Each structure stands twice: as structure tokens, then as C-alpha cells.
Amino acid sequence: MKVIGTAGHVDHGKSTLVLALTGIDPDRLAEEKAREMTIDLGFAWLTLPGGEAVGVVDVPGHIDFIKNMLAGVGGIDAALFVIAADEGVMPQTSEHLAILDLLQVTHGVVALTKVDMVASDPDWLELVQADVAEALEGTSLAGAPIVPVSARTGEGLDRLVATIRQVLSQTPERRNVGRPRLPVDRAFSVAGFGTVVTGTLSDGDLIAGQEVEITPAGLRARVRGLQTHKQKVERAEPGSRVAVNLSGVSKEQVSRGNVVALPGALAPTVLVDVHLRMVRGLGKPLLHNQPVDFFCGAAEAPARTRLLSAETLEPGHDGWVQLRLETPVAVQRGDRFILRQASPSRTLGGGVVVNPYPGRR
């Protein structure tokens, strides 16, 4: 199974496009409907022409909710990068693109939305397409197909679905090493069933009746039931969006950023060695002992930097860094991560976890 995730500036039509493609409104909160703006992660699924069901994670585009965006894009196979034709590349377009690049999301399609708004000016549409293609150059999404669409009129939707299918056919299958990990991006309770968590499964199958551990808390639970796209399953496969009904833990004991894994398979850590690439054009270098926010999977933790290969790390450069986390997280070697600065809010860089248990500097 595959999962695509939206990205792009606020009010460029991500949720509206997901609704047009899937028939499912990803904005589930009353506040989202009142404000007509996505605040938290939304979920849907798309059935491709060949019958394959694809999970869809819809993320907020407003900078105030960038942390929620980061919790949703860590487990995607491809990006549905949404840019409004009447506005073009905007600030969060650029930041979301930088995040996808740092996470090495190498497959995606650009949906150039709201083309009905510029239908009377074909020269403008051509100019915007050229501008978008230029923005993608030098990133992991360079050369991604650009499909003009209108969620209001339906123009281009069939072509977009066909392009998504083609892009996903080129993405590698998820590995199955028998060590399932489910980063929790949502936890809630259902009357009569109890605690339910959702996430994108990786590294192994989850099976109904299995005993699992919630890290970093170390709580034991049992898989009471599994659902994928609201269909009950006995076994969930890597790469699928999964809702897990857990017995033995309450909703209050599980939160976004926790990981569901097999007992003893994943130990939490507060010290992580990483290889970090800094975003270009930041203006200031990364300093030793600088406070940062660490994002990996659905987890978030305040941290301090320990530069291992230089006194400072300049924008656009890469280097070895050890991160001292203020709260424990469950990560593994090879996981991609993002570092951000809290104030002023901006993405500093990102990279790959090299050693999640270094023990010392």
C-alpha cells in the first residue's frame, strides 16, 4: 500500500482538492469548518483506476500549524504539492518544499489548483507553471509533473489521478523486516471500543491479537482490532494507513509522537547522532549548544545541538551533529528528521539519524 501527503501554502486548496478526489472531507474539526482553514492533520483515501486504494494525509498550510504538518509528512511515499494558479509560489510553498527536500521525498506531483480563476489569461498560467518548475529545480522534486486542475469545475482531475498512479508505480515497495513501527499521529477513544491510535505503518505487519508496547512510555497493550480505510483487517501491511484499537491503555496514556512497536523492539533515547544539512539562505549559522526543535516521524522534542565536525554550521552546508533531547523519543538509524527554530519560526535543516544510541559524545 502507498500513502500520499499534501503540501503547500495556506488557502491554495489542498483540502478542497482532497475532497474532490476522494469524496471525503479531511477537515474533521468544527473549528476548521468555521474558519474554513485546515488546522490539524486530515485523512482520506483515493481509489485509483486499477482499484488500488491509496492513503491520503492532508496537512495544514498555515505557518502557525507547521508542527502538525511535520507530523503528517514523515511517512508518505509521494507528495501532492498544491500551488494555486492565481497566486503561484508563496512563503509556505517554499518552506514546505524545503521540508520535503530535507526529508528526501523524491516522488510527487504538483497540482496547480484554481485554474478556473485564471482561465481568461492563458499567458499567466504558462508563467506560473514556469515559475513552479524553477522553484522545484535543485530539490528532491525537481522535474515533478505539473497538472493544472480545478476542484470547482473538475477540470484536470482525471489527469491528476492518472499522474498520481504513474508516480506511485515508480515508488519502491515498503520494506518488511518483521519489526512493525506505527508512529502515532492521532489518539482518541470510541464508545464501546476504547482507545484507538492511527498512523502509517512501517517495517513490518501488525496482527490482531498481538501484544505491543507504546514507547517511550514503555506501556504494554494488545491489538484488539485493526482497520485500514475503515475496513476491518486481521493483518495490516507496511505502508498502509492503520487505525489500531488498543486494549490495556487509556487515551490519556497515548499521544501523538508515541510509537507502537513489538515489546522490547524499540528503546527510547535522549541522545542522537545525526548528519544534518542546513537550509540555504538562513542568514545565520547553526551554533554549538543552540536550542532547536527536533521532528522525526510524528514525534517532536526540544533539543540542544552539539556540533561534532565544525565550530559552526553555515547555511547550505552539512555536517555531523549530536542532539541532546529534553524528552525521550523512539527513533531508528536511517530515520529522516527536521530541525526548526521556535522564534522566529523557521526550518533550519534536516537529515538522517546515524546513531540513535551513541551513549556519549
XYZ file of C-alpha atoms in Angstrom:
361
model
C 0.000 0.000 0.000
C 1.031 3.595 -0.610
C 0.383 6.949 1.081
C 0.457 10.416 -0.460
C 0.611 13.638 1.525
C -0.425 17.132 0.579
C 1.866 20.140 0.978
C 1.614 23.805 0.102
C 0.655 27.315 1.206
C -2.494 28.090 3.184
C -5.688 28.628 1.144
C -4.251 27.078 -2.004
C -6.981 24.436 -1.977
C -5.365 21.301 -0.514
C -8.397 20.085 1.447
C -10.815 21.084 -1.301
C -8.751 19.090 -3.785
C -8.670 16.042 -1.475
C -12.464 16.242 -1.180
C -12.831 16.448 -4.968
C -10.505 13.467 -5.495
C -11.788 11.187 -2.732
C -15.281 12.350 -1.768
C -14.011 12.584 1.833
C -13.723 15.914 3.637
C -10.382 15.774 5.521
C -11.327 18.766 7.703
C -12.984 16.950 10.613
C -12.827 19.634 13.340
C -15.650 22.114 13.955
C -13.091 24.908 14.217
C -11.689 24.005 10.804
C -15.109 24.218 9.222
C -15.878 27.507 10.993
C -12.581 29.093 9.974
C -12.502 27.377 6.559
C -8.868 26.529 7.212
C -7.091 23.265 7.965
C -5.616 23.225 11.473
C -4.693 19.593 12.129
C -3.986 16.518 10.038
C -6.816 15.128 7.955
C -7.105 11.680 6.418
C -8.807 10.177 3.376
C -8.187 7.551 0.741
C -8.248 7.516 -3.028
C -9.174 4.555 -5.208
C -7.055 4.554 -8.369
C -8.400 3.371 -11.747
C -6.773 -0.036 -11.255
C -8.655 -0.497 -7.962
C -5.718 0.203 -5.642
C -6.618 2.205 -2.538
C -4.106 4.906 -1.624
C -3.997 6.648 1.749
C -4.090 10.449 1.756
C -2.731 12.668 4.544
C -3.880 16.281 4.315
C -1.735 18.823 6.158
C -2.332 22.436 7.223
C -0.642 25.132 5.175
C -0.613 27.964 7.712
C 2.755 28.642 9.373
C 1.100 28.580 12.820
C 0.383 24.875 12.322
C 3.699 23.805 10.783
C 4.245 21.305 13.630
C 1.081 19.475 12.608
C 2.292 19.461 9.012
C 5.567 17.866 10.089
C 3.723 15.138 11.990
C 1.984 14.110 8.771
C 4.647 14.086 6.057
C 7.188 11.790 7.690
C 5.616 8.557 6.439
C 4.482 9.413 2.910
C 5.553 7.716 -0.328
C 4.858 10.723 -2.544
C 3.833 14.356 -2.246
C 0.765 16.017 -3.702
C 2.244 19.506 -3.826
C -0.568 22.041 -4.178
C 0.028 25.519 -5.622
C -2.779 27.921 -6.540
C -2.578 29.192 -10.121
C -3.818 32.655 -9.161
C -1.072 33.175 -6.541
C 1.853 30.952 -7.508
C 4.778 30.259 -5.178
C 4.198 31.731 -1.699
C 6.184 31.620 1.594
C 4.791 28.312 2.867
C 5.109 26.863 -0.620
C 8.851 27.413 -0.274
C 9.088 26.129 3.320
C 7.034 23.019 2.617
C 9.206 22.347 -0.437
C 12.349 22.723 1.698
C 10.921 20.240 4.231
C 10.086 17.683 1.525
C 13.594 18.116 0.129
C 15.229 17.613 3.543
C 13.077 14.511 4.113
C 14.141 13.297 0.658
C 10.624 12.848 -0.677
C 11.720 12.125 -4.239
C 8.346 11.311 -5.794
C 5.491 13.741 -6.247
C 3.134 15.632 -8.486
C 2.293 19.321 -8.467
C -1.410 20.131 -8.582
C -1.729 23.650 -9.978
C -5.138 24.425 -8.483
C -7.771 27.103 -9.108
C -7.052 27.271 -12.840
C -10.661 28.414 -13.309
C -9.598 31.656 -11.619
C -7.123 32.425 -14.420
C -8.980 30.865 -17.338
C -9.159 34.204 -19.130
C -5.373 34.650 -19.045
C -3.531 31.639 -20.527
C -0.264 33.588 -20.553
C -0.461 33.908 -16.759
C -0.962 30.157 -16.355
C 2.065 29.478 -18.534
C 4.123 31.952 -16.498
C 3.096 30.337 -13.199
C 3.983 26.865 -14.500
C 7.442 28.092 -15.477
C 7.866 29.728 -12.057
C 6.871 26.485 -10.279
C 9.254 24.407 -12.383
C 12.054 26.824 -11.499
C 11.220 26.604 -7.777
C 11.499 22.801 -7.946
C 14.952 22.872 -9.524
C 17.702 21.635 -7.240
C 15.243 19.902 -4.871
C 14.142 16.289 -4.469
C 11.018 17.114 -6.532
C 12.883 18.588 -9.499
C 11.126 17.615 -12.717
C 7.904 16.550 -10.975
C 4.896 16.672 -13.312
C 2.712 19.785 -13.062
C -1.015 19.222 -13.626
C -3.398 22.214 -13.879
C -6.681 21.403 -12.103
C -9.849 22.956 -10.744
C -11.614 21.290 -7.840
C -14.623 23.536 -8.511
C -15.155 22.644 -12.181
C -13.456 19.232 -12.229
C -11.002 20.287 -14.930
C -7.847 18.160 -14.916
C -8.899 15.826 -12.078
C -8.805 12.674 -14.216
C -5.363 13.591 -15.490
C -4.208 14.253 -11.934
C -5.386 10.826 -10.754
C -3.644 9.167 -13.698
C -0.444 11.074 -12.897
C -0.627 10.099 -9.213
C -1.000 6.472 -10.278
C 2.033 6.733 -12.559
C 4.161 8.422 -9.878
C 3.215 5.844 -7.225
C 4.074 2.995 -9.603
C 7.657 4.293 -9.537
C 7.959 4.418 -5.734
C 9.696 1.475 -4.037
C 7.697 -1.007 -2.010
C 7.887 -0.614 1.761
C 10.353 -2.958 3.440
C 9.108 -5.661 5.771
C 11.737 -6.703 8.320
C 9.301 -8.108 10.858
C 9.687 -5.149 13.268
C 6.481 -3.103 12.874
C 6.539 0.566 13.873
C 3.471 2.770 13.962
C 4.273 6.437 14.733
C 1.062 7.718 16.338
C -0.324 10.840 14.671
C -3.741 10.690 16.323
C -5.108 9.108 19.525
C -8.770 9.093 20.539
C -11.426 6.891 22.129
C -14.503 5.294 20.587
C -17.506 4.402 22.716
C -17.704 0.658 23.143
C -14.207 0.067 21.768
C -11.833 2.176 23.846
C -8.503 3.624 22.754
C -7.733 3.999 19.048
C -4.500 5.262 17.506
C -3.730 5.971 13.866
C -0.542 6.230 11.821
C 1.344 4.990 8.784
C 2.795 1.544 9.427
C 6.405 0.717 8.530
C 8.939 -2.117 8.790
C 6.535 -4.975 9.489
C 2.986 -6.321 9.823
C 0.650 -5.659 12.735
C -1.680 -8.534 13.564
C -4.926 -8.556 15.525
C -4.386 -10.036 18.969
C -0.696 -9.140 19.040
C 0.927 -7.753 22.185
C 2.586 -4.380 21.584
C 4.496 -1.730 23.502
C 3.852 2.018 23.458
C 7.169 3.873 23.508
C 8.712 5.925 25.001
C 6.410 5.270 27.998
C 7.005 1.509 27.900
C 3.307 0.669 28.289
C 2.112 -2.781 27.206
C -1.135 -3.192 25.269
C -2.861 -5.636 22.962
C -4.165 -5.089 19.446
C -7.896 -5.517 19.834
C -8.663 -4.706 16.206
C -7.272 -3.158 13.020
C -8.795 -1.033 10.281
C -7.406 0.287 7.008
C -9.559 2.829 5.175
C -12.388 1.989 7.616
C -12.308 -1.673 6.608
C -11.597 -4.273 9.296
C -8.457 -6.336 8.640
C -6.699 -9.086 10.563
C -3.248 -8.044 9.349
C -2.003 -4.548 8.453
C 0.860 -4.265 5.974
C 3.780 -1.798 5.883
C 2.908 1.393 4.038
C -0.757 1.346 4.981
C -2.703 3.884 6.978
C -3.859 1.959 10.043
C -6.288 2.550 12.896
C -5.383 0.316 15.847
C -7.867 -0.422 18.627
C -5.746 -0.991 21.744
C -6.797 -2.712 24.952
C -4.918 -2.190 28.206
C -4.187 1.540 27.804
C -6.353 4.648 28.039
C -6.479 7.510 25.542
C -4.780 9.732 28.098
C -1.755 7.399 28.167
C -1.090 7.642 24.433
C -0.340 10.768 22.428
C 0.964 11.985 19.084
C 4.641 11.130 18.735
C 4.423 7.814 20.593
C 5.319 4.693 18.625
C 3.510 1.352 18.670
C 6.033 -1.492 18.293
C 6.640 -5.055 19.422
C 7.627 -5.420 23.097
C 11.321 -4.659 23.598
C 11.927 -3.863 19.938
C 12.351 -0.109 20.234
C 14.066 1.712 23.084
C 13.644 5.465 23.662
C 16.629 7.798 23.564
C 17.575 11.350 24.536
C 20.884 11.439 22.637
C 21.042 11.117 18.845
C 23.927 11.377 16.368
C 22.779 12.780 13.025
C 24.054 14.007 9.689
C 22.487 17.438 9.196
C 22.033 19.566 6.065
C 21.253 23.224 6.634
C 18.721 25.183 4.561
C 20.241 27.754 2.216
C 19.656 31.467 2.744
C 19.104 31.380 6.517
C 21.440 34.302 7.155
C 22.919 32.878 10.367
C 24.891 29.682 11.001
C 23.906 26.919 13.422
C 25.824 27.268 16.682
C 27.082 24.793 19.255
C 24.577 24.312 22.094
C 21.871 26.147 20.154
C 18.269 25.353 21.186
C 16.252 23.724 18.390
C 13.094 21.670 17.920
C 13.592 18.111 16.642
C 10.896 16.448 14.497
C 11.049 12.797 13.447
C 8.090 10.723 12.336
C 5.199 12.136 14.357
C 7.442 12.979 17.324
C 8.620 16.403 18.464
C 11.183 17.235 21.160
C 13.147 20.337 22.231
C 16.874 19.754 21.840
C 20.356 21.261 22.061
C 22.969 20.929 19.345
C 26.490 19.567 19.784
C 28.485 20.270 16.631
C 30.951 17.449 16.029
C 32.746 18.484 12.836
C 32.981 22.303 12.999
C 32.582 25.286 15.309
C 29.537 26.444 13.342
C 27.434 25.022 10.532
C 26.767 27.525 7.747
C 23.508 27.749 5.735
C 23.558 25.335 2.809
C 26.329 23.215 4.383
C 26.149 19.810 6.037
C 27.925 18.233 8.981
C 27.858 15.841 11.925
C 25.810 16.856 14.938
C 24.796 15.257 18.208
C 21.405 16.263 19.570
C 20.609 16.236 23.282
C 16.814 15.864 23.545
C 14.863 17.209 26.507
C 12.271 14.452 26.222
C 12.830 10.858 25.022
C 11.814 9.787 21.524
C 11.753 6.448 19.720
C 13.803 6.618 16.505
C 15.969 4.260 14.479
C 19.043 4.545 12.306
C 18.115 5.841 8.861
C 15.094 7.853 10.011
C 14.766 11.287 8.400
C 14.272 14.331 10.631
C 13.741 18.111 10.584
C 15.239 20.793 12.853
C 13.351 24.039 13.388
C 13.827 27.247 15.313
C 10.954 28.239 17.566
C 11.313 32.029 17.313
C 11.298 33.377 14.730
C 9.580 30.281 13.374
C 11.609 28.741 10.556
C 13.054 25.468 9.313
C 16.812 25.259 9.917
C 17.673 21.961 8.282
C 17.213 18.243 8.337
C 18.887 14.963 7.604
C 19.256 11.387 8.728
C 19.672 9.657 12.097
C 23.057 7.914 12.095
C 23.126 6.516 15.639
C 20.111 6.684 17.980
C 22.090 5.358 20.973
C 25.563 6.939 20.932
C 25.961 6.800 24.710
C 28.435 9.677 24.764
C 29.914 12.361 22.541
